[in-house]
Amino acid sequence: MHWEEPGRLPALGKDEVHVWRASLDIAPESIRRALTVLSANERRRADRFRFSVHGDRFIAARAVLRGLLGHYLELPPSAVPLSAGPTGRPVLPSGLRDGGVEFNLTHSGDRTVIAVARGRAVGVDLERMRRGVAHERLADRFFTPSEADALRDVPPAVRPIAFFACWTRKEAFLKATGTGLQHGLPHALRGFAVTVSPFEPPEIRQFSGGARRWSLIDLDVGAGYAGALAIEGNARMRLFEWVG
Ligand SMILES: CC(C)(COP(=O)(O)OP(=O)(O)OC[C@H]1O[C@@H](n2cnc3c(N)ncnc32)[C@H](O)[C@@H]1OP(=O)(O)O)[C@@H](O)C(=O)NCCC(=O)NCCS
């Protein structure tokens, strides 16, 4: 997968999804600059992180998000009217969303990935593949029985990768649809299944809302990370590197 460094910010076509990758490991003076585009609510939230590194990463990710949305909406980054939806999802007002810009953001470790599309729901998830994760126990808790069985069928050497592939595929879909989140995460996660093996094409299965309406794509975000994108319908994916 090639992440393009565009000379100028690209226009977003109706049948495209732009996926941006950015580093959140930025210098203190850049954090101070990033803070100036955040809303008062976002600044308060940044202050509440127990560890300043997490607050700084939140600030950096929100500044990239505002920079990108500002470009697509033709607004200054500080004027992008972000608010929180009922399940905590950052959203734009419906007037701007209608046939307009949809987005989702994920962060893990020192990276963020932001997906932006027009008039179609999108969800993205990124996970740093930490060592020492109790894959089977978590699979029994969060995956469907068929997914947990499929994980056990994968050769042990590949199991950690399969676990994170399944996890990010599920999260990306959940973040795109929000389906069932109001009844709690475990309920939502069992409302559909995905393919588990990293060697199988990512696919939604057993979804009562019509799995065929959705595309699921694995993202190669870099060594040590798993990532996935879920998007309504089919869209041409373009990958970009945010360099600030
Ligand atoms: C909040 C949640 C949507 C994603 O959380 P996550 O995977 O821990 O974190 P991510 O970095 O991928 O996503 C967080 C970002 O998604 C966005 N987001 C928040 N709530 C969201 C929602 N309901 N729907 C979509 N996106 C949401 C926000 O931009 C948030 O970042 P911010 O708070 O810095 O702005 C939710 O699914 C959750 O709590 N997951 C817990 C993880 C888990 O147990 N997963 C089991 C997987 S099998």
Tab-separated table of C-alpha atoms and ligand atoms in Angstrom:
chain	number	residue	atom	x	y	z
A	1	MET	CA	0.000	0.000	0.000
A	2	HIS	CA	1.432	3.353	-0.992
A	3	TRP	CA	0.652	6.456	1.067
A	4	GLU	CA	1.022	9.441	-1.231
A	5	GLU	CA	2.427	12.754	0.033
A	6	PRO	CA	0.334	15.183	-2.023
A	7	GLY	CA	1.938	18.479	-3.055
A	8	ARG	CA	-1.420	20.184	-2.429
A	9	LEU	CA	-4.514	18.919	-0.678
A	10	PRO	CA	-6.627	16.840	-3.086
A	11	ALA	CA	-10.281	17.418	-4.043
A	12	LEU	CA	-12.635	14.697	-2.789
A	13	GLY	CA	-14.687	13.042	-5.546
A	14	LYS	CA	-18.201	11.688	-4.872
A	15	ASP	CA	-17.094	8.071	-5.277
A	16	GLU	CA	-13.840	8.376	-3.392
A	17	VAL	CA	-12.706	7.787	0.150
A	18	HIS	CA	-9.556	9.573	1.253
A	19	VAL	CA	-7.621	7.858	4.022
A	20	TRP	CA	-5.008	9.983	5.779
A	21	ARG	CA	-2.240	8.698	8.012
A	22	ALA	CA	-0.432	11.061	10.380
A	23	SER	CA	2.161	10.867	13.118
A	24	LEU	CA	1.078	12.166	16.522
A	25	ASP	CA	4.635	12.377	17.743
A	26	ILE	CA	5.056	16.112	17.330
A	27	ALA	CA	7.247	18.777	18.918
A	28	PRO	CA	5.986	20.968	21.820
A	29	GLU	CA	5.884	24.119	19.657
A	30	SER	CA	3.692	22.281	17.120
A	31	ILE	CA	1.364	21.199	19.968
A	32	ARG	CA	1.062	24.853	21.026
A	33	ARG	CA	0.186	25.795	17.429
A	34	ALA	CA	-2.262	22.871	17.147
A	35	LEU	CA	-4.035	24.015	20.338
A	36	THR	CA	-4.983	27.310	18.701
A	37	VAL	CA	-7.370	25.597	16.239
A	38	LEU	CA	-9.183	23.505	18.883
A	39	SER	CA	-12.542	24.485	20.401
A	40	ALA	CA	-12.838	25.349	24.103
A	41	ASN	CA	-14.444	21.911	24.706
A	42	GLU	CA	-11.596	20.129	22.972
A	43	ARG	CA	-9.020	22.094	24.971
A	44	ARG	CA	-10.809	21.174	28.202
A	45	ARG	CA	-10.830	17.533	27.151
A	46	ALA	CA	-7.094	17.676	26.353
A	47	ASP	CA	-6.481	19.009	29.894
A	48	ARG	CA	-8.288	16.058	31.480
A	49	PHE	CA	-5.847	13.348	30.260
A	50	ARG	CA	-3.886	11.916	33.149
A	51	PHE	CA	-0.668	11.668	31.097
A	52	SER	CA	0.354	14.703	29.074
A	53	VAL	CA	1.534	12.518	26.192
A	54	HIS	CA	-2.076	11.356	25.684
A	55	GLY	CA	-3.378	14.921	25.896
A	56	ASP	CA	-0.773	16.008	23.322
A	57	ARG	CA	-1.757	13.171	20.981
A	58	PHE	CA	-5.424	14.104	21.297
A	59	ILE	CA	-4.553	17.736	20.453
A	60	ALA	CA	-2.410	16.668	17.498
A	61	ALA	CA	-5.108	14.331	16.112
A	62	ARG	CA	-7.876	16.951	16.456
A	63	ALA	CA	-5.685	19.558	14.735
A	64	VAL	CA	-5.091	17.201	11.783
A	65	LEU	CA	-8.832	16.385	11.683
A	66	ARG	CA	-9.744	20.082	11.701
A	67	GLY	CA	-7.083	20.826	9.053
A	68	LEU	CA	-8.482	18.142	6.744
A	69	LEU	CA	-12.170	18.909	7.293
A	70	GLY	CA	-11.432	22.612	6.901
A	71	HIS	CA	-9.888	21.855	3.515
A	72	TYR	CA	-12.800	19.695	2.312
A	73	LEU	CA	-15.443	22.099	3.679
A	74	GLU	CA	-13.538	25.232	2.662
A	75	LEU	CA	-13.481	26.575	6.197
A	76	PRO	CA	-10.643	27.630	8.501
A	77	PRO	CA	-9.729	24.663	10.764
A	78	SER	CA	-10.890	26.492	13.903
A	79	ALA	CA	-14.321	27.144	12.285
A	80	VAL	CA	-15.122	23.475	11.541
A	81	PRO	CA	-18.356	22.924	13.535
A	82	LEU	CA	-17.567	19.596	15.183
A	83	SER	CA	-19.882	18.280	17.860
A	84	ALA	CA	-20.466	14.913	19.570
A	85	GLY	CA	-23.275	12.612	18.374
A	86	PRO	CA	-25.399	10.538	20.815
A	87	THR	CA	-22.791	7.740	21.063
A	88	GLY	CA	-19.862	10.155	21.373
A	89	ARG	CA	-18.996	10.102	17.695
A	90	PRO	CA	-17.624	13.468	16.473
A	91	VAL	CA	-20.016	14.702	13.779
A	92	LEU	CA	-20.691	17.695	11.545
A	93	PRO	CA	-24.104	19.418	11.586
A	94	SER	CA	-26.603	17.577	9.358
A	95	GLY	CA	-26.763	20.438	6.801
A	96	LEU	CA	-23.074	19.928	6.093
A	97	ARG	CA	-23.377	16.140	6.160
A	98	ASP	CA	-26.288	15.782	3.774
A	99	GLY	CA	-24.616	14.427	0.602
A	100	GLY	CA	-21.567	16.146	2.041
A	101	VAL	CA	-18.571	15.251	4.093
A	102	GLU	CA	-18.553	12.155	6.339
A	103	PHE	CA	-15.500	11.196	8.346
A	104	ASN	CA	-14.124	8.991	11.072
A	105	LEU	CA	-10.910	9.034	13.063
A	106	THR	CA	-8.887	6.449	14.937
A	107	HIS	CA	-5.673	6.643	16.890
A	108	SER	CA	-3.345	4.171	18.524
A	109	GLY	CA	0.188	4.612	19.819
A	110	ASP	CA	1.692	7.607	18.046
A	111	ARG	CA	-0.428	7.393	14.891
A	112	THR	CA	-3.796	8.487	13.686
A	113	VAL	CA	-5.802	7.528	10.603
A	114	ILE	CA	-8.673	9.670	9.342
A	115	ALA	CA	-11.082	8.593	6.591
A	116	VAL	CA	-13.194	11.136	4.703
A	117	ALA	CA	-15.905	10.489	2.095
A	118	ARG	CA	-18.918	12.257	0.579
A	119	GLY	CA	-22.457	11.140	1.345
A	120	ARG	CA	-21.543	7.660	2.587
A	121	ALA	CA	-20.890	6.349	6.090
A	122	VAL	CA	-17.300	5.496	6.914
A	123	GLY	CA	-15.513	3.940	9.891
A	124	VAL	CA	-11.851	3.351	10.558
A	125	ASP	CA	-9.890	1.533	13.238
A	126	LEU	CA	-6.204	1.299	14.057
A	127	GLU	CA	-4.555	-0.833	16.733
A	128	ARG	CA	-0.938	-1.082	17.752
A	129	MET	CA	-0.351	-4.836	17.973
A	130	ARG	CA	0.758	-5.000	21.592
A	131	ARG	CA	2.455	-8.123	22.901
A	132	GLY	CA	0.989	-10.094	25.772
A	133	VAL	CA	-2.653	-9.664	24.747
A	134	ALA	CA	-4.904	-12.538	25.899
A	135	HIS	CA	-6.258	-13.146	22.377
A	136	GLU	CA	-8.433	-16.139	23.084
A	137	ARG	CA	-9.991	-14.723	26.229
A	138	LEU	CA	-10.810	-11.435	24.481
A	139	ALA	CA	-12.135	-13.304	21.429
A	140	ASP	CA	-14.492	-15.314	23.663
A	141	ARG	CA	-15.689	-12.067	25.218
A	142	PHE	CA	-16.035	-9.783	22.176
A	143	PHE	CA	-16.158	-11.944	19.042
A	144	THR	CA	-19.076	-14.069	17.825
A	145	PRO	CA	-18.704	-17.835	18.460
A	146	SER	CA	-17.932	-18.352	14.736
A	147	GLU	CA	-15.191	-15.700	14.834
A	148	ALA	CA	-13.685	-17.143	18.042
A	149	ASP	CA	-13.667	-20.627	16.418
A	150	ALA	CA	-12.093	-19.236	13.242
A	151	LEU	CA	-9.342	-17.636	15.354
A	152	ARG	CA	-8.588	-20.980	17.025
A	153	ASP	CA	-8.294	-22.563	13.529
A	154	VAL	CA	-5.530	-20.132	12.508
A	155	PRO	CA	-1.954	-21.479	13.042
A	156	PRO	CA	-0.661	-20.238	16.438
A	157	ALA	CA	2.177	-18.228	14.860
A	158	VAL	CA	-0.351	-16.116	12.924
A	159	ARG	CA	-2.970	-15.923	15.684
A	160	PRO	CA	-1.923	-12.523	17.098
A	161	ILE	CA	-2.135	-10.977	13.607
A	162	ALA	CA	-5.487	-12.687	12.956
A	163	PHE	CA	-6.807	-11.422	16.285
A	164	PHE	CA	-5.946	-7.796	15.472
A	165	ALA	CA	-7.236	-8.173	11.891
A	166	CYS	CA	-10.595	-9.357	13.239
A	167	TRP	CA	-10.660	-6.717	15.985
A	168	THR	CA	-9.969	-3.790	13.638
A	169	ARG	CA	-12.385	-5.106	10.975
A	170	LYS	CA	-15.134	-5.300	13.615
A	171	GLU	CA	-14.350	-1.911	15.140
A	172	ALA	CA	-14.200	-0.184	11.733
A	173	PHE	CA	-17.629	-1.574	10.822
A	174	LEU	CA	-19.072	-0.709	14.206
A	175	LYS	CA	-17.693	2.817	13.974
A	176	ALA	CA	-19.193	3.235	10.490
A	177	THR	CA	-22.668	1.993	11.419
A	178	GLY	CA	-22.983	2.691	15.144
A	179	THR	CA	-25.377	-0.274	15.009
A	180	GLY	CA	-26.446	-1.415	18.439
A	181	LEU	CA	-23.891	0.724	20.325
A	182	GLN	CA	-26.709	2.225	22.376
A	183	HIS	CA	-27.265	-1.274	23.858
A	184	GLY	CA	-23.607	-1.574	24.865
A	185	LEU	CA	-20.456	-2.680	23.110
A	186	PRO	CA	-20.687	-6.482	23.670
A	187	HIS	CA	-24.219	-6.512	22.207
A	188	ALA	CA	-23.120	-4.413	19.209
A	189	LEU	CA	-20.082	-6.588	18.520
A	190	ARG	CA	-22.159	-9.766	18.385
A	191	GLY	CA	-24.664	-8.306	15.903
A	192	PHE	CA	-22.473	-9.209	12.921
A	193	ALA	CA	-19.394	-11.229	12.039
A	194	VAL	CA	-16.324	-10.607	9.909
A	195	THR	CA	-13.746	-12.851	8.280
A	196	VAL	CA	-10.948	-13.509	10.757
A	197	SER	CA	-7.845	-14.743	8.955
A	198	PRO	CA	-5.543	-12.019	7.594
A	199	PHE	CA	-5.231	-14.287	4.521
A	200	GLU	CA	-8.966	-14.082	3.766
A	201	PRO	CA	-10.414	-10.973	2.134
A	202	PRO	CA	-12.091	-8.790	4.744
A	203	GLU	CA	-15.855	-9.294	4.574
A	204	ILE	CA	-18.944	-8.604	6.689
A	205	ARG	CA	-21.120	-11.638	7.435
A	206	GLN	CA	-24.302	-12.324	9.360
A	207	PHE	CA	-25.412	-8.685	9.421
A	208	SER	CA	-29.172	-8.234	9.413
A	209	GLY	CA	-28.835	-4.712	7.961
A	210	GLY	CA	-27.497	-6.054	4.625
A	211	ALA	CA	-23.810	-6.962	4.627
A	212	ARG	CA	-23.514	-6.476	0.866
A	213	ARG	CA	-24.055	-2.744	1.203
A	214	TRP	CA	-20.650	-2.460	2.883
A	215	SER	CA	-17.011	-2.735	1.851
A	216	LEU	CA	-14.342	-3.674	4.352
A	217	ILE	CA	-10.664	-3.029	3.565
A	218	ASP	CA	-7.516	-3.868	5.558
A	219	LEU	CA	-5.128	-0.933	5.885
A	220	ASP	CA	-1.374	-1.361	5.959
A	221	VAL	CA	-0.530	1.501	8.269
A	222	GLY	CA	3.025	0.374	9.096
A	223	ALA	CA	4.925	-2.348	10.950
A	224	GLY	CA	3.349	-3.278	14.268
A	225	TYR	CA	-0.085	-1.827	13.460
A	226	ALA	CA	-3.341	-3.361	12.223
A	227	GLY	CA	-5.939	-1.192	10.554
A	228	ALA	CA	-9.262	-1.487	8.745
A	229	LEU	CA	-11.715	0.728	6.907
A	230	ALA	CA	-15.464	0.125	6.503
A	231	ILE	CA	-17.378	2.114	3.906
A	232	GLU	CA	-20.919	2.134	2.640
A	233	GLY	CA	-21.040	0.877	-0.959
A	234	ASN	CA	-17.956	0.952	-3.154
A	235	ALA	CA	-15.611	3.873	-3.279
A	236	ARG	CA	-12.171	4.355	-4.789
A	237	MET	CA	-9.724	4.499	-1.892
A	238	ARG	CA	-6.826	6.958	-1.997
A	239	LEU	CA	-4.161	6.878	0.710
A	240	PHE	CA	-2.340	10.010	1.821
A	241	GLU	CA	0.359	10.901	4.316
A	242	TRP	CA	-0.300	14.058	6.342
A	243	VAL	CA	2.905	16.018	6.740
A	244	GLY	CA	1.419	19.101	8.402
B	1	LIG	C1	-15.245	4.582	21.077
B	1	LIG	C2	-15.238	3.420	20.117
B	1	LIG	C3	-16.124	3.793	18.985
B	1	LIG	C4	-13.823	3.170	19.524
B	1	LIG	O1	-12.839	3.194	20.483
B	1	LIG	P1	-11.338	2.713	20.267
B	1	LIG	O2	-11.212	1.627	19.260
B	1	LIG	O3	-10.844	2.446	21.619
B	1	LIG	O4	-10.572	4.010	19.731
B	1	LIG	P2	-10.336	4.611	18.273
B	1	LIG	O5	-9.097	5.408	18.353
B	1	LIG	O6	-10.434	3.637	17.164
B	1	LIG	O7	-11.572	5.574	18.100
B	1	LIG	C5	-11.740	6.680	18.910
B	1	LIG	C6	-12.178	7.823	18.026
B	1	LIG	O8	-13.355	7.447	17.294
B	1	LIG	C7	-14.268	8.516	17.281
B	1	LIG	N1	-15.474	8.050	17.971
B	1	LIG	C8	-15.848	8.209	19.265
B	1	LIG	N2	-17.045	7.607	19.469
B	1	LIG	C9	-17.405	7.057	18.282
B	1	LIG	C10	-18.550	6.311	17.861
B	1	LIG	N3	-19.534	6.021	18.689
B	1	LIG	N4	-18.603	5.899	16.576
B	1	LIG	C11	-17.624	6.189	15.719
B	1	LIG	N5	-16.514	6.902	16.055
B	1	LIG	C12	-16.412	7.326	17.326
B	1	LIG	C13	-13.583	9.694	17.960
B	1	LIG	O9	-12.994	10.485	16.953
B	1	LIG	C14	-12.549	9.032	18.829
B	1	LIG	O10	-11.371	9.785	18.991
B	1	LIG	P3	-11.341	11.110	19.879
B	1	LIG	O11	-12.153	10.799	21.083
B	1	LIG	O12	-9.911	11.362	20.154
B	1	LIG	O13	-11.937	12.145	19.006
B	1	LIG	C15	-15.883	2.179	20.724
B	1	LIG	O14	-16.052	1.214	19.711
B	1	LIG	C16	-15.207	1.564	21.888
B	1	LIG	O15	-15.376	1.980	23.021
B	1	LIG	N6	-14.430	0.559	21.699
B	1	LIG	C17	-13.723	-0.101	22.800
B	1	LIG	C18	-12.765	-1.083	22.292
B	1	LIG	C19	-13.279	-2.506	22.336
B	1	LIG	O16	-13.583	-3.073	23.361
B	1	LIG	N7	-13.333	-3.132	21.147
B	1	LIG	C20	-13.717	-4.492	20.941
B	1	LIG	C21	-13.322	-4.784	19.483
B	1	LIG	S1	-13.672	-6.366	18.927
